[in-house]
Amino acid sequence: MTNWEDLHRRCMACQRCALADTRTNVVFEAGHRDAEVMFVGEGPGENEDLQGEPFVGRGGQLLDEMLSLIGLDRKKNFYITNIVKCRPPKNRDPLNTEQDACIGYLEEQIDLVRPKIMVCLGRIAAMRLIKPDFKITKEHGQWFQLDDGIWRTAIYHPAALLRDPDKRPDTFADLRAIRAKIREVCTRTY
Ligand code: URA
């Protein structure tokens, strides 16, 4: 079994894929390591790369505002990370080879946090963590429970909500369902 110190040290020094050559910072995590709710995005953008923290740009601000409406605060009661820990150049989608190189770190993070609920932010995370053919427009807000017993769902990526505000009402409905699931299965979040 892994421990946080060792995992963090290995991740910070990682050279498993070419994103290591262009990154400013490895973006490992934010929030609480003992949270019951975990959010997973796709990969750092420019601001995240510069600051070394996930979801700190415009999308991250929107995410924090939306999550505050259901009583979630990264300083208090959730954990957040990404599928890949280094910024893909020009914010392109992370390649499958890059995801494959990086996914072991996320698996260790999940083992250490042992969340009750995992929320995928966008299609890329949902395809990795729920099922490879996940369709975000059709399946956002649905719940899936895999062998590990963790409840999983996906919502639109905050960048998609910035591009297309018409998607926001669906996301607010999904967030209300997440709040209800937290009340159902979590004991320390609210
Ligand atoms: N988009 C993501 O998927 N993750 C981040 O950390 C920032 C933007």
CSV table of C-alpha atoms and ligand atoms in Angstrom, one decimal:
chain,number,residue,atom,x,y,z
A,1,MET,CA,0.0,0.0,0.0
A,2,THR,CA,1.1,3.4,-1.0
A,3,ASN,CA,1.4,6.5,1.2
A,4,TRP,CA,0.9,10.2,0.4
A,5,GLU,CA,4.5,11.3,0.9
A,6,ASP,CA,5.9,8.6,-1.4
A,7,LEU,CA,3.1,9.1,-4.0
A,8,HIS,CA,3.5,12.9,-4.0
A,9,ARG,CA,7.3,12.6,-4.3
A,10,ARG,CA,7.1,10.2,-7.3
A,11,CYS,CA,4.5,12.3,-9.1
A,12,MET,CA,6.5,15.5,-8.7
A,13,ALA,CA,9.5,13.9,-10.3
A,14,CYS,CA,7.6,12.0,-13.0
A,15,GLN,CA,9.1,11.6,-16.5
A,16,ARG,CA,6.7,9.0,-17.7
A,17,CYS,CA,5.5,11.0,-20.7
A,18,ALA,CA,6.5,13.9,-22.9
A,19,LEU,CA,4.2,16.4,-20.9
A,20,ALA,CA,7.0,16.4,-18.4
A,21,ASP,CA,9.2,18.4,-20.9
A,22,THR,CA,6.7,21.3,-21.3
A,23,ARG,CA,5.2,21.6,-17.8
A,24,THR,CA,5.9,24.4,-15.3
A,25,ASN,CA,4.4,22.4,-12.4
A,26,VAL,CA,3.0,19.0,-11.8
A,27,VAL,CA,-0.6,19.6,-10.6
A,28,PHE,CA,-1.2,17.0,-8.0
A,29,GLU,CA,-4.3,17.9,-6.0
A,30,ALA,CA,-6.3,20.4,-4.0
A,31,GLY,CA,-8.7,20.0,-1.1
A,32,HIS,CA,-8.9,17.4,1.6
A,33,ARG,CA,-7.3,14.0,1.5
A,34,ASP,CA,-9.9,12.6,3.9
A,35,ALA,CA,-12.9,13.9,2.0
A,36,GLU,CA,-15.8,11.7,1.1
A,37,VAL,CA,-16.4,13.4,-2.2
A,38,MET,CA,-13.7,13.5,-5.0
A,39,PHE,CA,-13.9,15.5,-8.2
A,40,VAL,CA,-11.7,14.5,-11.2
A,41,GLY,CA,-11.1,16.7,-14.2
A,42,GLU,CA,-9.1,16.0,-17.3
A,43,GLY,CA,-5.8,17.9,-17.0
A,44,PRO,CA,-4.3,21.2,-16.0
A,45,GLY,CA,-4.7,24.3,-18.1
A,46,GLU,CA,-2.4,27.3,-18.3
A,47,ASN,CA,-3.3,28.8,-14.9
A,48,GLU,CA,-3.2,25.4,-13.2
A,49,ASP,CA,0.3,24.7,-14.7
A,50,LEU,CA,1.5,28.1,-13.5
A,51,GLN,CA,0.1,27.8,-10.0
A,52,GLY,CA,0.4,24.0,-9.4
A,53,GLU,CA,-3.2,23.7,-8.3
A,54,PRO,CA,-6.2,22.2,-10.1
A,55,PHE,CA,-9.1,24.3,-11.3
A,56,VAL,CA,-7.9,27.8,-10.5
A,57,GLY,CA,-8.7,29.5,-13.8
A,58,ARG,CA,-12.1,30.8,-15.0
A,59,GLY,CA,-13.5,27.3,-15.2
A,60,GLY,CA,-12.3,26.6,-11.7
A,61,GLN,CA,-13.9,29.8,-10.4
A,62,LEU,CA,-17.2,28.8,-11.9
A,63,LEU,CA,-16.8,25.3,-10.4
A,64,ASP,CA,-16.2,26.7,-6.9
A,65,GLU,CA,-19.2,29.0,-7.2
A,66,MET,CA,-21.5,26.2,-8.3
A,67,LEU,CA,-20.2,23.8,-5.7
A,68,SER,CA,-20.7,26.4,-2.9
A,69,LEU,CA,-24.4,26.3,-3.8
A,70,ILE,CA,-24.5,22.7,-2.6
A,71,GLY,CA,-22.3,23.3,0.5
A,72,LEU,CA,-19.0,22.1,-1.0
A,73,ASP,CA,-15.8,24.0,-0.4
A,74,ARG,CA,-12.4,22.8,-1.4
A,75,LYS,CA,-11.0,24.2,1.9
A,76,LYS,CA,-13.4,22.0,3.8
A,77,ASN,CA,-15.1,19.0,2.3
A,78,PHE,CA,-13.9,17.8,-1.1
A,79,TYR,CA,-10.8,16.5,-2.9
A,80,ILE,CA,-10.0,17.4,-6.5
A,81,THR,CA,-7.5,16.2,-9.0
A,82,ASN,CA,-7.2,15.4,-12.7
A,83,ILE,CA,-6.7,12.3,-15.0
A,84,VAL,CA,-3.3,13.8,-16.1
A,85,LYS,CA,-1.2,15.8,-13.8
A,86,CYS,CA,0.7,17.9,-16.4
A,87,ARG,CA,-0.7,20.4,-18.9
A,88,PRO,CA,-1.2,19.2,-22.5
A,89,PRO,CA,0.2,21.9,-24.8
A,90,LYS,CA,-2.4,24.4,-26.0
A,91,ASN,CA,-5.0,22.7,-23.8
A,92,ARG,CA,-5.5,19.9,-26.2
A,93,ASP,CA,-7.2,16.7,-24.9
A,94,PRO,CA,-4.7,14.5,-23.2
A,95,LEU,CA,-3.6,11.6,-25.5
A,96,ASN,CA,-4.5,8.1,-24.5
A,97,THR,CA,-0.8,7.3,-24.1
A,98,GLU,CA,-0.5,10.3,-21.7
A,99,GLN,CA,-3.6,9.1,-19.8
A,100,ASP,CA,-2.2,5.6,-19.6
A,101,ALA,CA,1.2,6.9,-18.3
A,102,CYS,CA,-0.5,8.9,-15.6
A,103,ILE,CA,-3.6,6.9,-14.5
A,104,GLY,CA,-1.7,4.9,-11.9
A,105,TYR,CA,-1.2,8.1,-9.8
A,106,LEU,CA,-4.9,8.7,-9.8
A,107,GLU,CA,-5.6,5.1,-8.9
A,108,GLU,CA,-3.3,5.5,-5.9
A,109,GLN,CA,-5.0,8.8,-5.0
A,110,ILE,CA,-8.4,7.0,-5.1
A,111,ASP,CA,-7.0,4.2,-2.9
A,112,LEU,CA,-5.7,6.7,-0.3
A,113,VAL,CA,-8.8,9.0,-0.2
A,114,ARG,CA,-11.3,6.1,-0.4
A,115,PRO,CA,-14.1,8.5,-1.5
A,116,LYS,CA,-17.8,7.5,-1.2
A,117,ILE,CA,-18.7,9.6,-4.3
A,118,MET,CA,-16.6,10.4,-7.4
A,119,VAL,CA,-17.7,13.2,-9.7
A,120,CYS,CA,-16.1,13.2,-13.2
A,121,LEU,CA,-15.8,16.7,-14.7
A,122,GLY,CA,-16.4,16.2,-18.4
A,123,ARG,CA,-16.2,13.5,-21.0
A,124,ILE,CA,-12.6,12.6,-20.8
A,125,ALA,CA,-12.7,11.8,-17.0
A,126,ALA,CA,-16.0,10.0,-17.4
A,127,MET,CA,-14.6,7.8,-20.2
A,128,ARG,CA,-11.7,6.8,-18.0
A,129,LEU,CA,-13.5,6.4,-14.7
A,130,ILE,CA,-17.0,5.3,-15.6
A,131,LYS,CA,-16.9,3.6,-19.0
A,132,PRO,CA,-15.0,4.0,-22.3
A,133,ASP,CA,-18.2,4.8,-24.4
A,134,PHE,CA,-19.6,7.3,-21.9
A,135,LYS,CA,-21.7,10.0,-23.7
A,136,ILE,CA,-21.7,13.1,-21.6
A,137,THR,CA,-24.7,14.8,-23.3
A,138,LYS,CA,-26.9,11.7,-22.6
A,139,GLU,CA,-25.4,10.3,-19.4
A,140,HIS,CA,-24.4,13.3,-17.3
A,141,GLY,CA,-26.1,13.1,-13.9
A,142,GLN,CA,-26.6,9.3,-14.0
A,143,TRP,CA,-25.2,7.2,-11.2
A,144,PHE,CA,-22.9,4.2,-11.7
A,145,GLN,CA,-21.5,1.9,-9.0
A,146,LEU,CA,-18.5,-0.2,-10.1
A,147,ASP,CA,-16.9,-3.1,-8.3
A,148,ASP,CA,-15.2,-0.8,-5.8
A,149,GLY,CA,-18.5,0.4,-4.4
A,150,ILE,CA,-17.8,4.1,-5.1
A,151,TRP,CA,-20.8,6.0,-6.5
A,152,ARG,CA,-19.7,7.7,-9.7
A,153,THR,CA,-21.4,10.3,-11.8
A,154,ALA,CA,-20.3,12.9,-14.4
A,155,ILE,CA,-21.3,16.6,-15.0
A,156,TYR,CA,-20.4,18.9,-17.8
A,157,HIS,CA,-16.8,20.2,-17.7
A,158,PRO,CA,-16.8,23.9,-16.4
A,159,ALA,CA,-15.1,25.0,-19.6
A,160,ALA,CA,-18.2,23.6,-21.5
A,161,LEU,CA,-20.4,25.6,-19.2
A,162,LEU,CA,-18.5,28.8,-20.0
A,163,ARG,CA,-18.7,28.1,-23.7
A,164,ASP,CA,-22.4,27.1,-23.6
A,165,PRO,CA,-24.5,28.6,-20.8
A,166,ASP,CA,-27.5,26.7,-22.0
A,167,LYS,CA,-25.9,23.6,-20.4
A,168,ARG,CA,-26.1,25.2,-16.9
A,169,PRO,CA,-29.6,24.3,-15.9
A,170,ASP,CA,-28.8,20.6,-16.5
A,171,THR,CA,-25.7,21.0,-14.4
A,172,PHE,CA,-27.7,22.6,-11.5
A,173,ALA,CA,-30.1,19.6,-11.6
A,174,ASP,CA,-27.1,17.3,-11.5
A,175,LEU,CA,-25.6,19.2,-8.6
A,176,ARG,CA,-28.9,18.9,-6.6
A,177,ALA,CA,-28.7,15.1,-7.2
A,178,ILE,CA,-25.1,15.1,-6.0
A,179,ARG,CA,-26.2,16.9,-2.8
A,180,ALA,CA,-28.9,14.3,-2.3
A,181,LYS,CA,-26.5,11.4,-2.9
A,182,ILE,CA,-24.1,13.0,-0.4
A,183,ARG,CA,-26.9,13.2,2.2
A,184,GLU,CA,-27.6,9.5,1.5
A,185,VAL,CA,-24.1,8.0,1.6
A,186,CYS,CA,-21.8,10.4,3.3
A,187,THR,CA,-21.6,11.0,7.1
A,188,ARG,CA,-18.9,13.7,7.5
A,189,THR,CA,-19.4,16.0,4.5
A,190,TYR,CA,-22.3,18.2,5.7
B,1,URA,N1,-9.5,21.8,-16.6
B,1,URA,C1,-9.3,20.5,-16.1
B,1,URA,O1,-9.8,19.5,-16.5
B,1,URA,N2,-8.6,20.5,-15.0
B,1,URA,C2,-8.0,21.6,-14.4
B,1,URA,O2,-7.3,21.4,-13.4
B,1,URA,C3,-8.2,22.8,-15.0
B,1,URA,C4,-9.0,22.9,-16.1
